[in-house]
Structures are given as C-alpha cells and as structure tokens.
Amino acid sequence: MAVALSILDLAHIGPGETAADSFAGSVDLAQRAESLGYRRIWYAEHHNMSSIASSATSVLIGHVAAHTKTIRLGAGGIMLPNHAPLTIAEQFGTLETLFPGRIDLGLGRAPGSDQKTMRALRRDPSSAETFPQDVLELQGYLSGETRIPGVNATPGAGTDVPLYILGSSLFGARLAALLGLPYSFASHFAPDALEAAVSLYRQEFQPSAQLAEPYVIAGVNVIAADTTDEAEEHFLAAKRYRVTRMLGQGKEFTPEEADAILASPAGQQVLQMTKYTAVGAPAEVDDYLDRFVDRSQADELIVVSAAPDRGAWRRSLELLADVRGLVPA
C-alpha cells in the first residue's frame, strides 16, 4: 500500500558522543533522507535526558533546515504546556519565514520530562488542562486572527504553519477531530490505543480551514538490514539500550544483565513499547509495513529506530526507501 514515509529523529547522543556529534548526525541523516525521498523529519522536545539532544527543538529544526533544501522539518512534538503559545508562534513563525513551505508544528501535552524537570521548567502541573485552549490561541497567532486582542506574533501572523496533534490516547484523537487537524499517534512507544484512537478520530473528524478530510500519521519502529540475522542483532542491541536507559537509573548494564532484565516483568513492560516494530531484510520489513498500514489505517508512517549504531540506522533508511519505492522530490 502506497503511503508517505517520514522520519522521527530522536537526536540520540550515543556512547562516547557529544551533543555536537548528535547534531552533525542529524544533519547527515536529513540530507540522506532528502536525497532518498522521505517526506518529513520531526524532532521531539525532551528535557534532562543525557542521551537526547533535541531539547531546544526549534533551534535544531532551524539548524537542519539551513543544511537541507526541500525536505519538510518540524516538531514531533513541542510540549505546548511547557511554553506560552505566543512564544511558540514566534519561534515557528520565524522558521516558516526563513524556510517557507517546509515547517510543521506537532503539539503534545505531555511534559517531555520528569517531575523535577517540570519544576525547573517553571511548568504548572495543571497546565496540561488548558491544552485545547492553548492550541486554539497558538492557531490564532499563526493565522493572523489572534484570540488575544492587541497581541500578535511577529514573525508568525499569517504564516499558517500547519498544526498536528500528537497523542497516544483517545484525548488527542478527539481533540484533533474536533479542531479538524491531522493526528499523529505515538504507536512506536505507546501502542495500546492505536486502533481505538484512529477509529475515534476518523468518526468524529470535522473539516477545518487546514484540513478537509482526516489524516493519520502512525509511528512505527523500523530496523532493516541486508540480512535478517543482522537486523535481529541490531534490534537486540536496541532493546538492551532501551532497558538500560529506562531502568538503569544511571547504571550501564552488561549484555547479560540487560537480557536478564528483559526476561523479567519490568523488562516485558519495556518490550511492550516496541510492539509495532518491523525487523528484518528489506522484503520482510516491506511486508510488515503493509500489514501495519492495514491495521492502523494510517495515511503516513513516521519511522524511528533506537538502534545505538548510527550507521545501521542510516543503512536501514536506505534499504527502506528502496523497497518502498520512494522517489526524491
């Protein structure tokens, strides 16, 4: 089934790397993705995570945009309760002004951090409760029809940066449907409500100035390699890396320790997050993605890889582009 393919770049800082290495890797990845025909790349707002370099999301988007020409770039997403809507409108209005027709703005309501970091961000724990109103306020700034009389976004007003609602529950699906916005489901790490959320979104969708018909983007993990055995090796490394980051509390596990934890109930919960993962040689990955599209009813897939090996991720994207028949713009 022909659906668009995009990328979620987690901007990993790998073992022995610096944030500068991560940024260079993101630029290289974007340039390769552009040449291969991927539609867009998104970066997610995370804070206080030593292995992720995309905390200043809009700055990273601008850096990558300056080193690419055609590929769409955006946030997947900005955690709006961490920010004043006017600030985000100004940031993304600036990006759209500098790189017209290439900028997306995905919005989530999660903190993107832990409780201590929320306090460091000066975030009110109740701020997520006003997420729908904040989305509307932000939308008004970007359209030039401000909801706060006398307050306008400069740059921003009239740029009409396209908004996307991100989520992993029925809340986001319902809000995206009500506002007539595209909906991106985080099935690459929160798979449980995928089908119910997409069904609800499509049933309740109301057309808007931005979007006439429902549009679903679904996240899926992909590790493609030249052979099935090689792909499985990379997937095992990815699972070990994930269990260390999520359960290690700063400790690095040996492969044997990580495998033992993966076999435990806590490890099984971590593995459940990778429920939707395409692993194998190109033909196997291609077949899996066809079945995933059928199950998710997605209009677009956004692929992600947590493989610690950056070279393996680049090779995976090359093989995936070839087997899915992507054509550069």
PDB file of C-alpha atoms in Angstrom, residues 12-126:
ATOM      1  CA  HIS A  12      20.493  10.387  20.103  1.00  0.00           C
ATOM      2  CA  ILE A  13      23.764  11.123  21.822  1.00  0.00           C
ATOM      3  CA  GLY A  14      25.377   7.726  21.507  1.00  0.00           C
ATOM      4  CA  PRO A  15      28.009   6.162  23.755  1.00  0.00           C
ATOM      5  CA  GLY A  16      31.154   8.271  23.658  1.00  0.00           C
ATOM      6  CA  GLU A  17      29.426  11.027  21.686  1.00  0.00           C
ATOM      7  CA  THR A  18      28.737  14.687  22.419  1.00  0.00           C
ATOM      8  CA  ALA A  19      25.691  16.796  21.596  1.00  0.00           C
ATOM      9  CA  ALA A  20      27.713  18.245  18.708  1.00  0.00           C
ATOM     10  CA  ASP A  21      28.147  14.726  17.317  1.00  0.00           C
ATOM     11  CA  SER A  22      24.393  14.221  17.552  1.00  0.00           C
ATOM     12  CA  PHE A  23      23.678  17.452  15.671  1.00  0.00           C
ATOM     13  CA  ALA A  24      26.131  16.501  12.929  1.00  0.00           C
ATOM     14  CA  GLY A  25      24.419  13.113  12.711  1.00  0.00           C
ATOM     15  CA  SER A  26      21.006  14.765  12.403  1.00  0.00           C
ATOM     16  CA  VAL A  27      22.199  16.961   9.548  1.00  0.00           C
ATOM     17  CA  ASP A  28      23.706  13.954   7.766  1.00  0.00           C
ATOM     18  CA  LEU A  29      20.522  11.945   8.305  1.00  0.00           C
ATOM     19  CA  ALA A  30      18.335  14.762   6.943  1.00  0.00           C
ATOM     20  CA  GLN A  31      20.488  15.210   3.863  1.00  0.00           C
ATOM     21  CA  ARG A  32      20.342  11.486   3.160  1.00  0.00           C
ATOM     22  CA  ALA A  33      16.584  11.349   3.780  1.00  0.00           C
ATOM     23  CA  GLU A  34      16.065  14.283   1.423  1.00  0.00           C
ATOM     24  CA  SER A  35      18.017  12.557  -1.339  1.00  0.00           C
ATOM     25  CA  LEU A  36      16.060   9.336  -0.778  1.00  0.00           C
ATOM     26  CA  GLY A  37      12.581  10.870  -0.972  1.00  0.00           C
ATOM     27  CA  TYR A  38      11.297  10.875   2.615  1.00  0.00           C
ATOM     28  CA  ARG A  39       8.523  13.420   3.159  1.00  0.00           C
ATOM     29  CA  ARG A  40       9.477  14.978   6.507  1.00  0.00           C
ATOM     30  CA  ILE A  41      11.636  14.673   9.598  1.00  0.00           C
ATOM     31  CA  TRP A  42      10.380  15.557  13.059  1.00  0.00           C
ATOM     32  CA  TYR A  43      12.274  16.178  16.298  1.00  0.00           C
ATOM     33  CA  ALA A  44      10.785  15.791  19.784  1.00  0.00           C
ATOM     34  CA  GLU A  45      11.070  18.056  22.797  1.00  0.00           C
ATOM     35  CA  HIS A  46      12.714  16.194  25.672  1.00  0.00           C
ATOM     36  CA  HIS A  47      14.425  17.673  28.705  1.00  0.00           C
ATOM     37  CA  ASN A  48      17.030  16.463  31.200  1.00  0.00           C
ATOM     38  CA  MET A  49      17.854  13.361  29.146  1.00  0.00           C
ATOM     39  CA  SER A  50      21.570  12.824  28.664  1.00  0.00           C
ATOM     40  CA  SER A  51      21.030  10.651  25.581  1.00  0.00           C
ATOM     41  CA  ILE A  52      18.750  13.038  23.610  1.00  0.00           C
ATOM     42  CA  ALA A  53      19.910  16.354  22.129  1.00  0.00           C
ATOM     43  CA  SER A  54      16.634  17.835  20.827  1.00  0.00           C
ATOM     44  CA  SER A  55      15.627  19.829  23.922  1.00  0.00           C
ATOM     45  CA  ALA A  56      15.805  23.175  22.078  1.00  0.00           C
ATOM     46  CA  THR A  57      13.644  21.753  19.314  1.00  0.00           C
ATOM     47  CA  SER A  58      13.052  24.871  17.229  1.00  0.00           C
ATOM     48  CA  VAL A  59      16.781  25.690  17.224  1.00  0.00           C
ATOM     49  CA  LEU A  60      17.652  22.209  15.961  1.00  0.00           C
ATOM     50  CA  ILE A  61      14.988  22.450  13.248  1.00  0.00           C
ATOM     51  CA  GLY A  62      16.486  25.721  12.054  1.00  0.00           C
ATOM     52  CA  HIS A  63      19.988  24.255  12.009  1.00  0.00           C
ATOM     53  CA  VAL A  64      18.941  21.236   9.946  1.00  0.00           C
ATOM     54  CA  ALA A  65      16.779  23.362   7.634  1.00  0.00           C
ATOM     55  CA  ALA A  66      19.798  25.546   6.848  1.00  0.00           C
ATOM     56  CA  HIS A  67      21.686  22.446   5.680  1.00  0.00           C
ATOM     57  CA  THR A  68      18.883  20.951   3.541  1.00  0.00           C
ATOM     58  CA  LYS A  69      16.789  22.236   0.640  1.00  0.00           C
ATOM     59  CA  THR A  70      13.414  20.552   0.210  1.00  0.00           C
ATOM     60  CA  ILE A  71      12.515  18.111   2.978  1.00  0.00           C
ATOM     61  CA  ARG A  72       9.858  19.224   5.467  1.00  0.00           C
ATOM     62  CA  LEU A  73      11.060  19.624   9.046  1.00  0.00           C
ATOM     63  CA  GLY A  74       9.154  20.060  12.247  1.00  0.00           C
ATOM     64  CA  ALA A  75       8.405  19.261  15.842  1.00  0.00           C
ATOM     65  CA  GLY A  76       7.044  15.908  16.769  1.00  0.00           C
ATOM     66  CA  GLY A  77       6.397  17.500  19.022  1.00  0.00           C
ATOM     67  CA  ILE A  78       6.518  20.638  21.039  1.00  0.00           C
ATOM     68  CA  MET A  79       5.099  20.006  24.510  1.00  0.00           C
ATOM     69  CA  LEU A  80       2.851  23.059  24.500  1.00  0.00           C
ATOM     70  CA  PRO A  81       2.116  23.189  28.269  1.00  0.00           C
ATOM     71  CA  ASN A  82       5.840  23.917  28.746  1.00  0.00           C
ATOM     72  CA  HIS A  83       5.518  27.168  26.807  1.00  0.00           C
ATOM     73  CA  ALA A  84       3.455  30.282  26.193  1.00  0.00           C
ATOM     74  CA  PRO A  85       1.608  29.858  22.878  1.00  0.00           C
ATOM     75  CA  LEU A  86       2.863  33.278  21.745  1.00  0.00           C
ATOM     76  CA  THR A  87       6.482  32.169  22.165  1.00  0.00           C
ATOM     77  CA  ILE A  88       5.944  29.054  20.055  1.00  0.00           C
ATOM     78  CA  ALA A  89       4.088  31.074  17.412  1.00  0.00           C
ATOM     79  CA  GLU A  90       7.041  33.456  17.190  1.00  0.00           C
ATOM     80  CA  GLN A  91       9.591  30.632  17.013  1.00  0.00           C
ATOM     81  CA  PHE A  92       7.791  28.660  14.318  1.00  0.00           C
ATOM     82  CA  GLY A  93       6.701  31.820  12.517  1.00  0.00           C
ATOM     83  CA  THR A  94      10.379  32.682  12.299  1.00  0.00           C
ATOM     84  CA  LEU A  95      11.223  29.217  10.973  1.00  0.00           C
ATOM     85  CA  GLU A  96       8.459  29.381   8.356  1.00  0.00           C
ATOM     86  CA  THR A  97       9.606  32.841   7.284  1.00  0.00           C
ATOM     87  CA  LEU A  98      13.178  31.634   6.873  1.00  0.00           C
ATOM     88  CA  PHE A  99      12.261  28.301   5.252  1.00  0.00           C
ATOM     89  CA  PRO A 100       8.852  28.833   3.603  1.00  0.00           C
ATOM     90  CA  GLY A 101       6.696  25.790   2.943  1.00  0.00           C
ATOM     91  CA  ARG A 102       8.943  23.408   4.877  1.00  0.00           C
ATOM     92  CA  ILE A 103       7.924  23.716   8.541  1.00  0.00           C
ATOM     93  CA  ASP A 104       5.486  21.574  10.586  1.00  0.00           C
ATOM     94  CA  LEU A 105       4.368  22.060  14.180  1.00  0.00           C
ATOM     95  CA  GLY A 106       3.277  18.944  16.053  1.00  0.00           C
ATOM     96  CA  LEU A 107       1.839  19.580  19.513  1.00  0.00           C
ATOM     97  CA  GLY A 108       1.664  17.358  22.588  1.00  0.00           C
ATOM     98  CA  ARG A 109       0.521  17.911  26.146  1.00  0.00           C
ATOM     99  CA  ALA A 110       2.946  15.609  27.995  1.00  0.00           C
ATOM    100  CA  PRO A 111       5.806  17.183  29.987  1.00  0.00           C
ATOM    101  CA  GLY A 112       8.599  15.545  28.000  1.00  0.00           C
ATOM    102  CA  SER A 113      10.449  15.238  31.307  1.00  0.00           C
ATOM    103  CA  ASP A 114      10.211  14.085  34.919  1.00  0.00           C
ATOM    104  CA  GLN A 115       8.589  15.891  37.848  1.00  0.00           C
ATOM    105  CA  LYS A 116      11.780  17.652  38.966  1.00  0.00           C
ATOM    106  CA  THR A 117      12.422  18.889  35.460  1.00  0.00           C
ATOM    107  CA  MET A 118       8.862  20.150  35.205  1.00  0.00           C
ATOM    108  CA  ARG A 119       9.576  22.371  38.185  1.00  0.00           C
ATOM    109  CA  ALA A 120      12.856  23.516  36.640  1.00  0.00           C
ATOM    110  CA  LEU A 121      10.917  24.489  33.514  1.00  0.00           C
ATOM    111  CA  ARG A 122       8.565  26.526  35.740  1.00  0.00           C
ATOM    112  CA  ARG A 123       5.722  24.414  34.440  1.00  0.00           C
ATOM    113  CA  ASP A 124       2.493  24.389  36.440  1.00  0.00           C
ATOM    114  CA  PRO A 125       1.377  20.756  36.899  1.00  0.00           C
ATOM    115  CA  SER A 126      -2.161  21.816  35.928  1.00  0.00           C
TER     116      SER A 126
END
